[in-house]
Amino acid sequence: MKFNYTLGAALVAALLATACGKKEEVAATPAPAPAAAPAPAKTSVEVLHYWTSGGEAASAAELKKMLEAKGHEWKDFAVAGGGGDNAMTVLKSRAVSGNPPTAAQVKGPAIQEWASEGMLASIDSVAQAEKWDELLPKVVADVMKANGSYVAAPVNVHRVNWMWANPEVLKTAGVTGMPKTWDEFFVAADKIKKSGNVALAHGGQNWQDFTVFESVVLGVGGAEFYDKALVKLDPAAIASPTMTKALNTFRKLKGYTDAASTGRDWNMTTAMVIGGKAGFQFMGDWAKGEFTAAGQKPGEGFLCAAAPGTANAYTFNVDSFIMFKLKDEGAQKAQADLASAILSTEFQEVFNQNKGSIPVRLGHDMSKFDDCAKLSATDFVASAQSGGLVPSIAHGMAVDPAKAGAIQDAVTQFWNDDKLSVADAQKRIAQAATN
Ligand code: BGC
């Protein structure tokens, strides 16, 4: 990521203080109270994000509300497109033209890339005052720092290796219980197909293909294999029979999707499960935000379980905001307020209940969260202890964006081209991983 960046043009416009132009009144007795000081100018805080679905928009609204409560003006910079690829393209072009927003939703190793361009403001003063090192899991804190300084503020922990289901669709098909292995999954999927419903709701977009793929790799190979193949990008793991098996399983899933899958947005895909048209979906728990926004509850309107074979593992995906270096003092104050508020218990509670994720603060009281979130919180801690906690490659947490993008392309080509052999796909993934 290289920018021709000139900071000079990069300032977010501060709103002008508008002192009311009231005319002086003629002094009478008793003397009028001195005129109230003009209200301080509100700083307009431009926040780039890609939270545009129902559940996501409800979460973004909480962020806005919280910032406004601190006296700032929210300038929405939403770029639609699940997974954020579109948003990142727009962000780069804004930065290249020397006009970055105040804050942007950026995560994983991309944070360090932005920092290495010298574009990010340190938020150490807030982080130190509020003891972030003690509040955050180390695995999260490390991602938020560049050269030892905090340059991003985390909002949540999403789990990616989830399987969602519609209990009515399962019941109609005679499926009892959520499948725990891939073999069980295919037995259940056959039954659903036979009953006339779509077994697997899938949106054929590259990042959604990749999301399903990483859960299959995790389920087939386990966390240690996932770590070797998709985090360390070990060529032997990518060329191994375990990867062959994962690719065969992944390909088999396609036979359970519907013909209109290509290009469908993830939330429209979740809507198929919500509406009883499809049995299952593999998607991170932002999908739960959609079920919740539709008024459904886990165990009633929908079911959640770890994707087959992944109950003891956890692919994490932490959303965070980077702050750009800006000269305007109002903007700097707003950035500090944003960083501080994001980590507050109150915000973590309400934001994550809407978003489907869990709070990023250690030891947060989960009593008001639903059962899927409680399971996520328990599994996060358990998998961290057992070695099953791994970063999501499909959601920008595991490897640098260029490599992740290249591997994603190889996976998506394999998904879309039934003639591409598994052996060739393995070679393409290996090549993408070494470039
Ligand atoms: C982000 C989520 C978002 C999802 C769909 C993920 O990569 O982490 O916050 O809801 O993409 O856009």
Tab-separated table of C-alpha atoms and ligand atoms in Angstrom, residues 50-51 56 81-84 105 107 156 158 207 266 286 317-319 355 394-395, ligand 1:
chain	number	residue	atom	x	y	z
A	50	TYR	CA	-19.401	-0.490	5.929
A	51	TRP	CA	-22.227	-1.261	8.285
A	56	GLU	CA	-25.234	-3.323	11.201
A	81	GLY	CA	-20.406	-3.926	0.523
A	82	GLY	CA	-20.096	-6.853	2.929
A	83	GLY	CA	-16.625	-7.656	4.192
A	84	GLY	CA	-15.495	-4.093	3.492
A	105	GLN	CA	-13.193	0.921	10.176
A	107	LYS	CA	-8.742	-4.135	11.110
A	156	ASN	CA	-15.936	-6.131	19.380
A	158	HIS	CA	-16.873	-11.519	16.041
A	207	TRP	CA	-15.463	-12.878	0.524
A	266	TRP	CA	-24.824	-11.854	2.763
A	286	TRP	CA	-22.905	-10.327	12.233
A	317	ASN	CA	-12.515	-11.162	13.715
A	318	VAL	CA	-12.136	-7.913	15.628
A	319	ASP	CA	-13.622	-4.717	14.205
A	355	LYS	CA	-24.031	-6.342	16.140
A	394	ALA	CA	-11.353	-14.230	5.216
A	395	HIS	CA	-11.896	-11.222	7.476
B	1	BGC	C1	-16.917	-7.212	9.544
B	1	BGC	C2	-18.276	-7.076	10.174
B	1	BGC	C3	-19.308	-6.901	9.080
B	1	BGC	C4	-19.194	-8.018	8.055
B	1	BGC	C5	-20.158	-7.873	6.898
B	1	BGC	C6	-16.919	-8.315	8.514
B	1	BGC	O1	-15.668	-8.395	7.894
B	1	BGC	O2	-15.964	-7.516	10.516
B	1	BGC	O3	-18.320	-6.001	11.056
B	1	BGC	O4	-20.579	-6.869	9.654
B	1	BGC	O5	-17.883	-8.052	7.521
B	1	BGC	O6	-19.957	-6.692	6.221
